Short mmCIF file of C-alpha atoms and ligand atoms in Angstrom, two decimals:
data_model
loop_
_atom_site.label_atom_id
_atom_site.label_comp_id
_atom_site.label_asym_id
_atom_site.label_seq_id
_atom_site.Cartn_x
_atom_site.Cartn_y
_atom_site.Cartn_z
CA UNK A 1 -23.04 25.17 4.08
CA UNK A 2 -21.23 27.18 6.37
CA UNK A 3 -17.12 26.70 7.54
CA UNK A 4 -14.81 28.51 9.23
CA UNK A 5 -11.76 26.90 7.01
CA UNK A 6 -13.12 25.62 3.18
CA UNK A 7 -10.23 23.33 2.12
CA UNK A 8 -10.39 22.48 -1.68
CA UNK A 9 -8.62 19.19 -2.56
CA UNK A 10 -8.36 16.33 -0.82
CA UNK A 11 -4.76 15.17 -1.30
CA UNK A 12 -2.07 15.25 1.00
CA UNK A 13 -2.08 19.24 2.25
CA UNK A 14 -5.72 19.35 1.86
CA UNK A 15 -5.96 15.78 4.20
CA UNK A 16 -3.02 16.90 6.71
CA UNK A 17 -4.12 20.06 7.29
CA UNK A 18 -7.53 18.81 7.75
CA UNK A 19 -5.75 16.75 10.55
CA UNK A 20 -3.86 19.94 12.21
CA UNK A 21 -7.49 21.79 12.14
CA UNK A 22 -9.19 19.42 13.85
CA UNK A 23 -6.72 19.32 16.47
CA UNK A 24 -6.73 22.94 17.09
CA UNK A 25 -10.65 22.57 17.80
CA UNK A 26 -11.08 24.96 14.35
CA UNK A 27 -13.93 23.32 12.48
CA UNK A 28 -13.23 22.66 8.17
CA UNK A 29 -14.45 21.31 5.54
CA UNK A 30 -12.71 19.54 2.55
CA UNK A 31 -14.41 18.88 -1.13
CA UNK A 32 -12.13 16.74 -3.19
CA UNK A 33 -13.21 16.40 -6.77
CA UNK A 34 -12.33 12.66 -7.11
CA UNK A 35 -13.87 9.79 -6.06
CA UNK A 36 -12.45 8.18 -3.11
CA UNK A 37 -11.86 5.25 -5.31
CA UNK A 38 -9.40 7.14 -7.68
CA UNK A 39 -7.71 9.31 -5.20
CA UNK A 40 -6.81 6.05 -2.94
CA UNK A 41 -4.95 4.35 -6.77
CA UNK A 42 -3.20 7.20 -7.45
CA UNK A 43 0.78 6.71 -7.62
CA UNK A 44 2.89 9.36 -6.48
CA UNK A 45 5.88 10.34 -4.15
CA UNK A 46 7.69 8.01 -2.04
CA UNK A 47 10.43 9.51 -0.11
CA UNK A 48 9.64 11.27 2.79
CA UNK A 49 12.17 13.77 4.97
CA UNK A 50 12.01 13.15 9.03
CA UNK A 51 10.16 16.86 9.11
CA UNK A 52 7.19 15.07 7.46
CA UNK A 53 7.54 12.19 9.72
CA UNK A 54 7.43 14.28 12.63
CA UNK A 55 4.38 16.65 11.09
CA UNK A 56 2.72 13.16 10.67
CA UNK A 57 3.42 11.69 13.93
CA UNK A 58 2.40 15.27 15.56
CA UNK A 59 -1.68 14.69 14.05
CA UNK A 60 -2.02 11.33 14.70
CA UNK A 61 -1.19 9.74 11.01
CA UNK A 62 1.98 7.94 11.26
CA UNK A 63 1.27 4.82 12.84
CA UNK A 64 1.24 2.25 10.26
CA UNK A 65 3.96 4.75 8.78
CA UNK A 66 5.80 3.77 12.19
CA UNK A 67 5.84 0.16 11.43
CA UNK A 68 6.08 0.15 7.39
CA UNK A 69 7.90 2.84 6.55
CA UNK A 70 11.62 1.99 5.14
CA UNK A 71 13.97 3.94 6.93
CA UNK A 72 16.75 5.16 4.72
CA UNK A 73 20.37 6.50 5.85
CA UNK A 74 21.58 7.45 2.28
CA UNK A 75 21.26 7.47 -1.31
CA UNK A 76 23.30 5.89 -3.89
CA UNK A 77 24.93 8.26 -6.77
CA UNK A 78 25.59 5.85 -10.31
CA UNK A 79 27.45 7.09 -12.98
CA UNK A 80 30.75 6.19 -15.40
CA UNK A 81 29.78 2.24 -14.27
CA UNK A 82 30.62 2.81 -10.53
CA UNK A 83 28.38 3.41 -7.44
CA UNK A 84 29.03 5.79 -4.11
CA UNK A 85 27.31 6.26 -1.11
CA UNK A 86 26.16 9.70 0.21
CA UNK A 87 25.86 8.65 3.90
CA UNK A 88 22.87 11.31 5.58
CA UNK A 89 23.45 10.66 9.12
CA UNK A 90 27.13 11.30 9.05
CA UNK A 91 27.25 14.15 6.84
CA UNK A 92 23.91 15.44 8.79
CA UNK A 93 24.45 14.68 12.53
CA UNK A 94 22.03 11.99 12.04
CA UNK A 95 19.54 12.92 9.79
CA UNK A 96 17.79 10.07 7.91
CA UNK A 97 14.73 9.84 5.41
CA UNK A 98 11.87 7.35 5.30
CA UNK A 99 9.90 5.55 2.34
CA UNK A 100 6.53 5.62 2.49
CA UNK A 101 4.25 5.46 -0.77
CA UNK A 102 1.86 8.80 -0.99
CA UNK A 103 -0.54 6.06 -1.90
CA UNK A 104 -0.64 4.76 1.50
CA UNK A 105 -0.20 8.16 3.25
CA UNK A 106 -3.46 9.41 1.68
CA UNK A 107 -5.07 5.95 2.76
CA UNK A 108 -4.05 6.23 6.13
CA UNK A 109 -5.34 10.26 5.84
CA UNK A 110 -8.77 9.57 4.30
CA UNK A 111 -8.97 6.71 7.16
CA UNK A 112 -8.66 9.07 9.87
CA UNK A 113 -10.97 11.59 8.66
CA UNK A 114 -13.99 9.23 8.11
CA UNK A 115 -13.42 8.22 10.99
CA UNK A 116 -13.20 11.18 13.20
CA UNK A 117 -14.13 13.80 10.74
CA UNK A 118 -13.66 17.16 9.54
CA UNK A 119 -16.47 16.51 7.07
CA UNK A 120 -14.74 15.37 3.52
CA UNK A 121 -16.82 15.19 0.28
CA UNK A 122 -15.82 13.19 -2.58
CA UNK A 123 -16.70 13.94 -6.07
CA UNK A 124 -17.03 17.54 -4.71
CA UNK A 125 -15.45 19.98 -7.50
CA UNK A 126 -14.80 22.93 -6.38
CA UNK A 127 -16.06 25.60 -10.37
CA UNK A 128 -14.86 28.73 -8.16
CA UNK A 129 -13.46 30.66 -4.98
CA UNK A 130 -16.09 33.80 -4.83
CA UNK A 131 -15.30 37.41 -3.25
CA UNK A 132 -11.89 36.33 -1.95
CA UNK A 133 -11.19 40.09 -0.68
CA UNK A 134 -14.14 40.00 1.36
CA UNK A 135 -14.57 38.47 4.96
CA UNK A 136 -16.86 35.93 3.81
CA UNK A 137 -15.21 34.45 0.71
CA UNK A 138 -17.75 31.48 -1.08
CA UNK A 139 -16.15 28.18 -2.41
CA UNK A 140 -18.87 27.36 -5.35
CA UNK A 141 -18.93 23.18 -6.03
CA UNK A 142 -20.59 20.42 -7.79
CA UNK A 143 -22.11 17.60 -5.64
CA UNK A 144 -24.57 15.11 -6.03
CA UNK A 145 -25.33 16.55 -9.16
CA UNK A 146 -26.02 20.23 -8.11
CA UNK A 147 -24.37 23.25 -7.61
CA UNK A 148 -23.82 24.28 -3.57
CA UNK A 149 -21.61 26.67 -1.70
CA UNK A 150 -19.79 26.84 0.87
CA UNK A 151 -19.42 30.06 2.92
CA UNK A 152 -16.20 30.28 4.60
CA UNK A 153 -14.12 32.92 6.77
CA UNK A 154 -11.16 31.44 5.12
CA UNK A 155 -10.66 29.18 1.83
CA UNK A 156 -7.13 27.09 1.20
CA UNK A 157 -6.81 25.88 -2.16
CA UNK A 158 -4.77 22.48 -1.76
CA UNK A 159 -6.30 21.80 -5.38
CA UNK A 160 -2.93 20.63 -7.16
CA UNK A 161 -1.38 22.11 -10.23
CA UNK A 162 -4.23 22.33 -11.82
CA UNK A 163 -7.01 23.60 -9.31
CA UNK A 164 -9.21 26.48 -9.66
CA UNK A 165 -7.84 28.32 -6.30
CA UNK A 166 -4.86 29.96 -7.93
CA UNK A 167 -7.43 31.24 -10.93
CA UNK A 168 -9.17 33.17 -8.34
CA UNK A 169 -6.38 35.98 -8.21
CA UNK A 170 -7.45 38.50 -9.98
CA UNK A 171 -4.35 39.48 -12.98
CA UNK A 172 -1.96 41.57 -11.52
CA UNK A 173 -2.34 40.32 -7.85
CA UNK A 174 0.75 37.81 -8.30
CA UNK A 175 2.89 36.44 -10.72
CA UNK A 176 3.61 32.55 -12.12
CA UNK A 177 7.76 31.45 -12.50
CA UNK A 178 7.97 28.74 -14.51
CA UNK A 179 10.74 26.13 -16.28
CA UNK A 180 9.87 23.69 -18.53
CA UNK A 181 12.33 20.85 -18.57
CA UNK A 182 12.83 19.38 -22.29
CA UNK A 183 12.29 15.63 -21.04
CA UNK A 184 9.88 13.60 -19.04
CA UNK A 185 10.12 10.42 -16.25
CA UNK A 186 8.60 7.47 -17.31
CA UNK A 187 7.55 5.97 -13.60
CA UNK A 188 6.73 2.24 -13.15
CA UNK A 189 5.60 -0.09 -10.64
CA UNK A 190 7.13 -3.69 -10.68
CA UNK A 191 5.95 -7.00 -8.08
CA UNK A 192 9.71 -7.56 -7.45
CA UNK A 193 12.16 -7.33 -4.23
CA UNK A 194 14.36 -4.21 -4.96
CA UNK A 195 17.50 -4.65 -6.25
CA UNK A 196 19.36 -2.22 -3.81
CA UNK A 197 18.92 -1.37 -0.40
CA UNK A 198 18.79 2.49 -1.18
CA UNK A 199 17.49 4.57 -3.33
CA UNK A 200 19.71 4.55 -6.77
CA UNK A 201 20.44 7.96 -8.85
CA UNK A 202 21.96 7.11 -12.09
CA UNK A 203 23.33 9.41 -14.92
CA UNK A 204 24.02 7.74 -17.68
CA UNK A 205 24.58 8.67 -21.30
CA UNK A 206 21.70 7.26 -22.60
CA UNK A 207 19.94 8.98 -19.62
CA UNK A 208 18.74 9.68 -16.05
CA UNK A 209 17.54 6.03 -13.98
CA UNK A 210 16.10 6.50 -10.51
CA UNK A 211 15.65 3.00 -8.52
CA UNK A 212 13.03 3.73 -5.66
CA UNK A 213 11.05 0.89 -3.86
CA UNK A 214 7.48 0.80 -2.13
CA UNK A 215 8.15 -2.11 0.20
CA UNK A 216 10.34 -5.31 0.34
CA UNK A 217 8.32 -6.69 -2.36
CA UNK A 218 7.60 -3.80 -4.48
CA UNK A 219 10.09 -1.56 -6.57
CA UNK A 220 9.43 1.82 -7.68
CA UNK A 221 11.90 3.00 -11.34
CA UNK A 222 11.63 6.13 -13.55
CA UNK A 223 13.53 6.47 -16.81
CA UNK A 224 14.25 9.67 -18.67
CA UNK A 225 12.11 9.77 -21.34
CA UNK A 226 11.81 12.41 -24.29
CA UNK A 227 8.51 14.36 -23.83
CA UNK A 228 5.48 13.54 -25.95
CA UNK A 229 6.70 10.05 -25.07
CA UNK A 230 3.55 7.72 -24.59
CA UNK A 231 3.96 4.61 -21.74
CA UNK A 232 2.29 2.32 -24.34
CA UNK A 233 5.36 2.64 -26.87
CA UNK A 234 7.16 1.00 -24.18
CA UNK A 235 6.51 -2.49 -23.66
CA UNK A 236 7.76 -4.45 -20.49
CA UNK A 237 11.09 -5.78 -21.94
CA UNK A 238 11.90 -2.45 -23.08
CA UNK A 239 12.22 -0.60 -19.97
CA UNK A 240 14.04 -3.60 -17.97
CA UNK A 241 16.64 -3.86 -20.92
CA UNK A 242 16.72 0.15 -20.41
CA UNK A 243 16.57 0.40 -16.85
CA UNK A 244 19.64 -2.48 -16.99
CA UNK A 245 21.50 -0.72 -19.29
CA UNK A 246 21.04 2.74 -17.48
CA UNK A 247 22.45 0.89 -13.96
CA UNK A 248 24.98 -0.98 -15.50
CA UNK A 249 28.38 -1.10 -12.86
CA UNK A 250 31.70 -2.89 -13.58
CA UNK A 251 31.39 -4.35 -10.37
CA UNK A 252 28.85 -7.32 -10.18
CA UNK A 253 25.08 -6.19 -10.02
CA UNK A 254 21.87 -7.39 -11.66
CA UNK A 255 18.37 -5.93 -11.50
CA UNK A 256 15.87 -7.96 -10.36
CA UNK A 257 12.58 -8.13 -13.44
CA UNK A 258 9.12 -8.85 -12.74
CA UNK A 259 5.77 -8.25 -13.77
CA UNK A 260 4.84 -4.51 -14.39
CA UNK A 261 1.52 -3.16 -12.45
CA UNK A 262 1.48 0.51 -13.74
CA UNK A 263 3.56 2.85 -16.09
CA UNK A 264 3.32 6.65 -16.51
CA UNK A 265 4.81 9.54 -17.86
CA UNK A 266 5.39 12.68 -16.26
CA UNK A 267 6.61 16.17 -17.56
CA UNK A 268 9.58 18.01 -15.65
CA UNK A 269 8.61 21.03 -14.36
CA UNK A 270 8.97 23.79 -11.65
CA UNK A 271 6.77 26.51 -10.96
CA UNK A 272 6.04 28.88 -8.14
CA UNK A 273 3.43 31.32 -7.67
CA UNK A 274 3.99 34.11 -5.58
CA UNK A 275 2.27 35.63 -3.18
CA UNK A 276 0.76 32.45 -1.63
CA UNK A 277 -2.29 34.67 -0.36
CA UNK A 278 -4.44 36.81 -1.53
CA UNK A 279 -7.20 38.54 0.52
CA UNK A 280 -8.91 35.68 2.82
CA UNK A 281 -7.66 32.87 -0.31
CA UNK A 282 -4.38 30.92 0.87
CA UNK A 283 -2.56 28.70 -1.63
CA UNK A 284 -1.00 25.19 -0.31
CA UNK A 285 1.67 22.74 -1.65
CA UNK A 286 1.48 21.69 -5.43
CA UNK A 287 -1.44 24.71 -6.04
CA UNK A 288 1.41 27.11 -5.10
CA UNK A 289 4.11 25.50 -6.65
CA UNK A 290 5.88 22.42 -8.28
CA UNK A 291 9.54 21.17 -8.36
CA UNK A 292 10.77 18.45 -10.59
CA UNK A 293 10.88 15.35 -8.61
CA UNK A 294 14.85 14.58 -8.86
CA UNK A 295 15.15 16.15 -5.14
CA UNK A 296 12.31 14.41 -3.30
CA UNK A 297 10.60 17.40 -2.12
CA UNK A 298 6.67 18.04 -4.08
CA UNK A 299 5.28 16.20 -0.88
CA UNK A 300 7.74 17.66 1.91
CA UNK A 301 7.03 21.01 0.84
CA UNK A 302 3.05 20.33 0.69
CA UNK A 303 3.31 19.34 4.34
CA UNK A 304 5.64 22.34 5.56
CA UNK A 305 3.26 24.81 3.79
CA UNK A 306 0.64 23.23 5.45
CA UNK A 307 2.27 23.22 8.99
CA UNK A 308 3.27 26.69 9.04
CA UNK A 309 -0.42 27.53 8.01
CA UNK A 310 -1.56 25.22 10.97
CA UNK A 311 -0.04 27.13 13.08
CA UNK A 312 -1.06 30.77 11.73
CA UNK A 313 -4.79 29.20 11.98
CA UNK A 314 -4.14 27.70 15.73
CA UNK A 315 -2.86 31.70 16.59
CA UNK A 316 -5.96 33.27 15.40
CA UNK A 317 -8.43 30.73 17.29
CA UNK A 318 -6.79 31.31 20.32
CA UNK A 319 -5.28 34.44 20.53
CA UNK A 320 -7.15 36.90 17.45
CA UNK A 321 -3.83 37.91 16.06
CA UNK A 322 -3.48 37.58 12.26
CA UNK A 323 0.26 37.74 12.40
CA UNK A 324 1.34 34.80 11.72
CA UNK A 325 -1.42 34.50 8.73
CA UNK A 326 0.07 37.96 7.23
CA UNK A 327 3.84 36.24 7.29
CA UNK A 328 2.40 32.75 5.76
CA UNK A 329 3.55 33.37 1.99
CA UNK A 330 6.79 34.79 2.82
CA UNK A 331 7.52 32.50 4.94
CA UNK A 332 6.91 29.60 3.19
CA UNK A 333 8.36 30.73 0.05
CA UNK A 334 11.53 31.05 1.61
CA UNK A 335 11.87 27.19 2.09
CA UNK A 336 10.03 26.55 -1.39
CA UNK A 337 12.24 28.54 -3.20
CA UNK A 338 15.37 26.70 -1.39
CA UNK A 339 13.63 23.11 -2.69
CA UNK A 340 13.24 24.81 -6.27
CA UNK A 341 16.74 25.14 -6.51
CA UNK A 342 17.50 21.66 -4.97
CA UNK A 343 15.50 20.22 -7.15
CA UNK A 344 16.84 21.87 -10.64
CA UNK A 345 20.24 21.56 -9.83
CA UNK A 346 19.93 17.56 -9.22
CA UNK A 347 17.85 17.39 -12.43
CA UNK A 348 20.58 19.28 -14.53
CA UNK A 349 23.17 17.37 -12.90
CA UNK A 350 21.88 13.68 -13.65
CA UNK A 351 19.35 14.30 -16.55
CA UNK A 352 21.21 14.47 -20.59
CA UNK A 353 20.11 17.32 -22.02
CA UNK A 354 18.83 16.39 -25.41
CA UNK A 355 20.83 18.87 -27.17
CA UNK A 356 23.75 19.20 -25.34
CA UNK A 357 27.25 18.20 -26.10
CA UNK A 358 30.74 16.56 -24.45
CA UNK A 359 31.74 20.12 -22.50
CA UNK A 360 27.93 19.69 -20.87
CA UNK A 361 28.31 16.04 -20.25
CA UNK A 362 32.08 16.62 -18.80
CA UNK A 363 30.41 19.35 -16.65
CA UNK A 364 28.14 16.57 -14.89
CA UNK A 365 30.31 14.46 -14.61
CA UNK A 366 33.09 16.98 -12.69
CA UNK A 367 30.06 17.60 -10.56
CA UNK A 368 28.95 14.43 -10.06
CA UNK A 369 32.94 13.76 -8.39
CA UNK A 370 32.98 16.72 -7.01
CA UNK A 371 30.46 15.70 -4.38
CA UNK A 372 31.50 12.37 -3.88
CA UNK A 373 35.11 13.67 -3.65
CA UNK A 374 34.65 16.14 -0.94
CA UNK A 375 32.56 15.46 2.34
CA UNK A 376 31.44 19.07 1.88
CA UNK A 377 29.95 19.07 -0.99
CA UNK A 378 28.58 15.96 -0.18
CA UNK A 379 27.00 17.70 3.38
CA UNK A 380 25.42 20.43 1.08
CA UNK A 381 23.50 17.72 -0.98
CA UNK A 382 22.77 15.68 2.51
CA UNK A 383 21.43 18.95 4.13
CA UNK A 384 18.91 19.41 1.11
CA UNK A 385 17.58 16.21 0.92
CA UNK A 386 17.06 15.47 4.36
CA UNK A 387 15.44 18.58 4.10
CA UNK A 388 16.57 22.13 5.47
CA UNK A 389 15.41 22.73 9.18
CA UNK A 390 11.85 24.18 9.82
CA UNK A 391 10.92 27.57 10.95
CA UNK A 392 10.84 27.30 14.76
P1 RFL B 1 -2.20 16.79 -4.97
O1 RFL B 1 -1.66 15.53 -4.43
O2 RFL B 1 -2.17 17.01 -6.44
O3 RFL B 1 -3.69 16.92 -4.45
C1 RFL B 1 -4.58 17.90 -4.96
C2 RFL B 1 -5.98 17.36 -4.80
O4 RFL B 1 -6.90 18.35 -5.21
C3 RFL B 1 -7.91 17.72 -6.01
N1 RFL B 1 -8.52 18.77 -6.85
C4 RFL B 1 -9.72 19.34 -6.59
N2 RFL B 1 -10.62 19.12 -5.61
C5 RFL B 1 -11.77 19.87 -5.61
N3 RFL B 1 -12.06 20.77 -6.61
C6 RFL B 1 -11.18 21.00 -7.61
N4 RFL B 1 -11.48 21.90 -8.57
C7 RFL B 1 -9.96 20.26 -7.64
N5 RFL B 1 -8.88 20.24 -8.47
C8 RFL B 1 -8.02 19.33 -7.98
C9 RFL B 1 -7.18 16.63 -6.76
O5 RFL B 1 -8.04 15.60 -7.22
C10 RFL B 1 -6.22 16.14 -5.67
O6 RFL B 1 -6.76 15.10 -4.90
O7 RFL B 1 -1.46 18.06 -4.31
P2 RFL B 1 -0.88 18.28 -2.83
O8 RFL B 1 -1.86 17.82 -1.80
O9 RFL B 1 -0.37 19.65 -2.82
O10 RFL B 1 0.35 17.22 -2.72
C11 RFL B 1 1.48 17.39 -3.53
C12 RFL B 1 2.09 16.03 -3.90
O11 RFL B 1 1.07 15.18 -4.41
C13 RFL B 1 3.23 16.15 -4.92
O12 RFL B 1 4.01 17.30 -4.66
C14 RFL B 1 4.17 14.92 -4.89
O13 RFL B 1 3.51 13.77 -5.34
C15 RFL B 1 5.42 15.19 -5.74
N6 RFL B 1 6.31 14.03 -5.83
C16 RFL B 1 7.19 13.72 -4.80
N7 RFL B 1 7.19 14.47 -3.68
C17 RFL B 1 8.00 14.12 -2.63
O14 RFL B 1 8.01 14.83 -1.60
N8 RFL B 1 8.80 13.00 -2.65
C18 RFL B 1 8.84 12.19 -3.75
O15 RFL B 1 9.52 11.17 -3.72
C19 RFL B 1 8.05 12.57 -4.90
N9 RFL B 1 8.04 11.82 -6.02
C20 RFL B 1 6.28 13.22 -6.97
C21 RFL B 1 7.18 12.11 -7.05
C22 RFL B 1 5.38 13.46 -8.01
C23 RFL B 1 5.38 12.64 -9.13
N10 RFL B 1 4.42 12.90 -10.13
C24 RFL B 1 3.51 11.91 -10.60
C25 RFL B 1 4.09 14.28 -10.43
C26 RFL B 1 7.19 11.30 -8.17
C27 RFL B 1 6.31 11.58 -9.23
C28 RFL B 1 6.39 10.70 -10.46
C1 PHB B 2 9.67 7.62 -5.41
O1 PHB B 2 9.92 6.70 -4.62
O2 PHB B 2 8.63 7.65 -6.08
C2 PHB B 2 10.64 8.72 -5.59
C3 PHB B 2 11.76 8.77 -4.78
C4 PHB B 2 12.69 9.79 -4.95
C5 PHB B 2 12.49 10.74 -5.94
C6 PHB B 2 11.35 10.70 -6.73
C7 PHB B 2 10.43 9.68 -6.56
O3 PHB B 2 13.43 11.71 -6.12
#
């Protein structure tokens, strides 16, 4: 098989750029290693910044996101039993954020492109990314129960954390910055009508709470967990008595139980590779880097990588110049490197750190009041999860 753009992974920057490509008239392909059963069960992100939106509106994928998506003005920080309001619009000039589960963003995706194509090949695993330095770098997969290739001019790996694209740098051709947080999110899925109208971050002594929905019917709720910890030591009534506990105000409040549907656990971690490129190999959204998912961004930054790469591809179709291709990983690492810091600094702010004391926990809380004391440092945390502007 022969391609002009070999996209490994077939989640969301693999699937929107897919999208962008088509548009531009530059022909792809995408091998996802998955079946299309798991990849369409899979429960991830949730909150999505109007730059997405737009991205998503832009290729064509955002009409059921049009009428389903939950439309969010604010957030709602929790902690010392009281609740305030961080209001996006006014502290933004009217910048809001919309809920829309991955799940159904990747449904919608994987929709379009039966439909319409780029060609997308499930249970495809991608073993390698040959001769990346060369003009004609080879993607080397598993299908059908052989071994293919695909011969590209240029190969993205959109393969996730844990794909095979970043493994084709050679050592010495980039470098890996990581942080490992010492505690985890336990993430359910409950049938019941959230019991807030925005999203809920709570810091609490006995830890971090996030309340998150999927629809009027549906909540979504993470609890700070230690790591190692397994979702099967924790039975139903043990996360709704923690989850209450967590959310607890003086003023009158109860959280709504029902029936559990799913229950993970997930490590805390960020990590950024840099460069994002190497020879004719580009890197895109979780394969380049992960953030912890306190600020709402893994997914945001997937798509703006992908955008910005769109747009490098569209300039060399139409106009020869690799320019914009040669700028890509700076570019991009720019915003990524913003969303890192987002992202760690609401994760230190509302997670307890398991060994740290009453100055660290007075600390929080000062910052915690801090921003709901002063409508600039409120504007700072607005601006950065709304998400920062887009390169032009
Ligand atoms: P994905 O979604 O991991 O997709 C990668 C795809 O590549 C496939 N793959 C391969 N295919 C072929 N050959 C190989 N060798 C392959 N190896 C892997 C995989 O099967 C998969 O289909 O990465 P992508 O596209 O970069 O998208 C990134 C997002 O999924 C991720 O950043 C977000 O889910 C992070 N995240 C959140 N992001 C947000 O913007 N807002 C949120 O509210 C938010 N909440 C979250 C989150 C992530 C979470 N978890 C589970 C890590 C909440 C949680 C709990
Ligand atoms: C979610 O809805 O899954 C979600 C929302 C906000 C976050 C993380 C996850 O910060």
């Amino acid at each position: 098989m022969r391609t002009t753009v070999g996209i490994i992974g077939g989640g969301p920057a693999g699937l929107v750029l897919a999208r962008f490509l088509h548009r531009a008239g530059i022909d792809c392909v995408v091998l996802e290693s998955r079946t299309r059963e798991y990849v369409l069960g899979r429960q991830r992100a949730g909150m999505l910044e109007q730059g997405t939106v737009d991205a998503l509106r832009a290729v064509g994928a955002a009409r059921r996101l049009d009428l389903e998506g939950l439309v969010h003005h604010g957030i709602e920080l929790r902690f010392d039993r009281e609740r305030h309001h961080i209001d996006f619009p006014v502290l933004t000039g009217g910048r809001t954020v919309t809920v829309y589960a991955q799940t159904e963003l990747v449904k919608d995706l994987v929709a379009l492109q039966l439909a319409a194509g780029p060609p997308l090949l499930f249970a495809a695993e991608a073993l390698a990314v040959e001769r990346p330095e060369s003009d004609a770098p080879v993607v080397r997969f598993l299908h059908e129960g052989r071994e293919q290739t695909l011969v590209c001019d240029w190969v993205v790996g959109c393969d996730g954390s844990h794909g095979v694209a970043r493994a084709a740098f050679p050592a010495g051709a980039g470098r890996t910055y990581t942080h490992d947080f010492p505690y985890s999110w336990l993430g359910v899925l409950a049938d019941v009508p959230p019991s807030c109208e925005e999203l809920v971050y709570a810091r609490h002594e006995r830890g971090f709470a996030l309340h998150s929905m999927r629809s009027p019917r549906v909540s979504r709720l993470y609890l700070q967990v230690p790591n190692g910890t397994r979702a099967d030591d924790w039975p139903d009534d043990r996360i709704w008595d923690e989850l209450a506990a967590r959310f607890a105000l003086d003023a009158d409040w109860t959280l709504n139980r029902g029936p559990i549907t799913s229950k993970a656990v997930t490590p805390m971690r960020g990590q950024v590779h840099e460069p994002m490129r190497h020879g004719r190999l580009l890197l895109a959204g979780d394969a380049a880097h992960i953030v912890p998912p306190t600020g709402a961004k893994g997914l945001n930054l997937a798509v703006s990588d992908v955008r910005v790469l769109a747009r490098a591809f569209t300039a060399l179709h139409t106009t020869g110049s690799t320019r914009l291709l040669d700028g890509y990983s700076d570019q991009c690492l720019e915003r990524v490197w913003q969303a890192t810091r987002f992202s760690c600094d609401m994760t230190r702010m509302l997670h307890v750190q398991p060994d740290g004391d009453a100055f660290d926990h007075r600390m929080q809380l000062a910052r915690l009041r801090r921003i709901t004391a002063s409508r600039h440092a409120a504007a700072e945390l607005a601006a950065n999860y709304t998400g920062l502007p887009l390169p032009p």
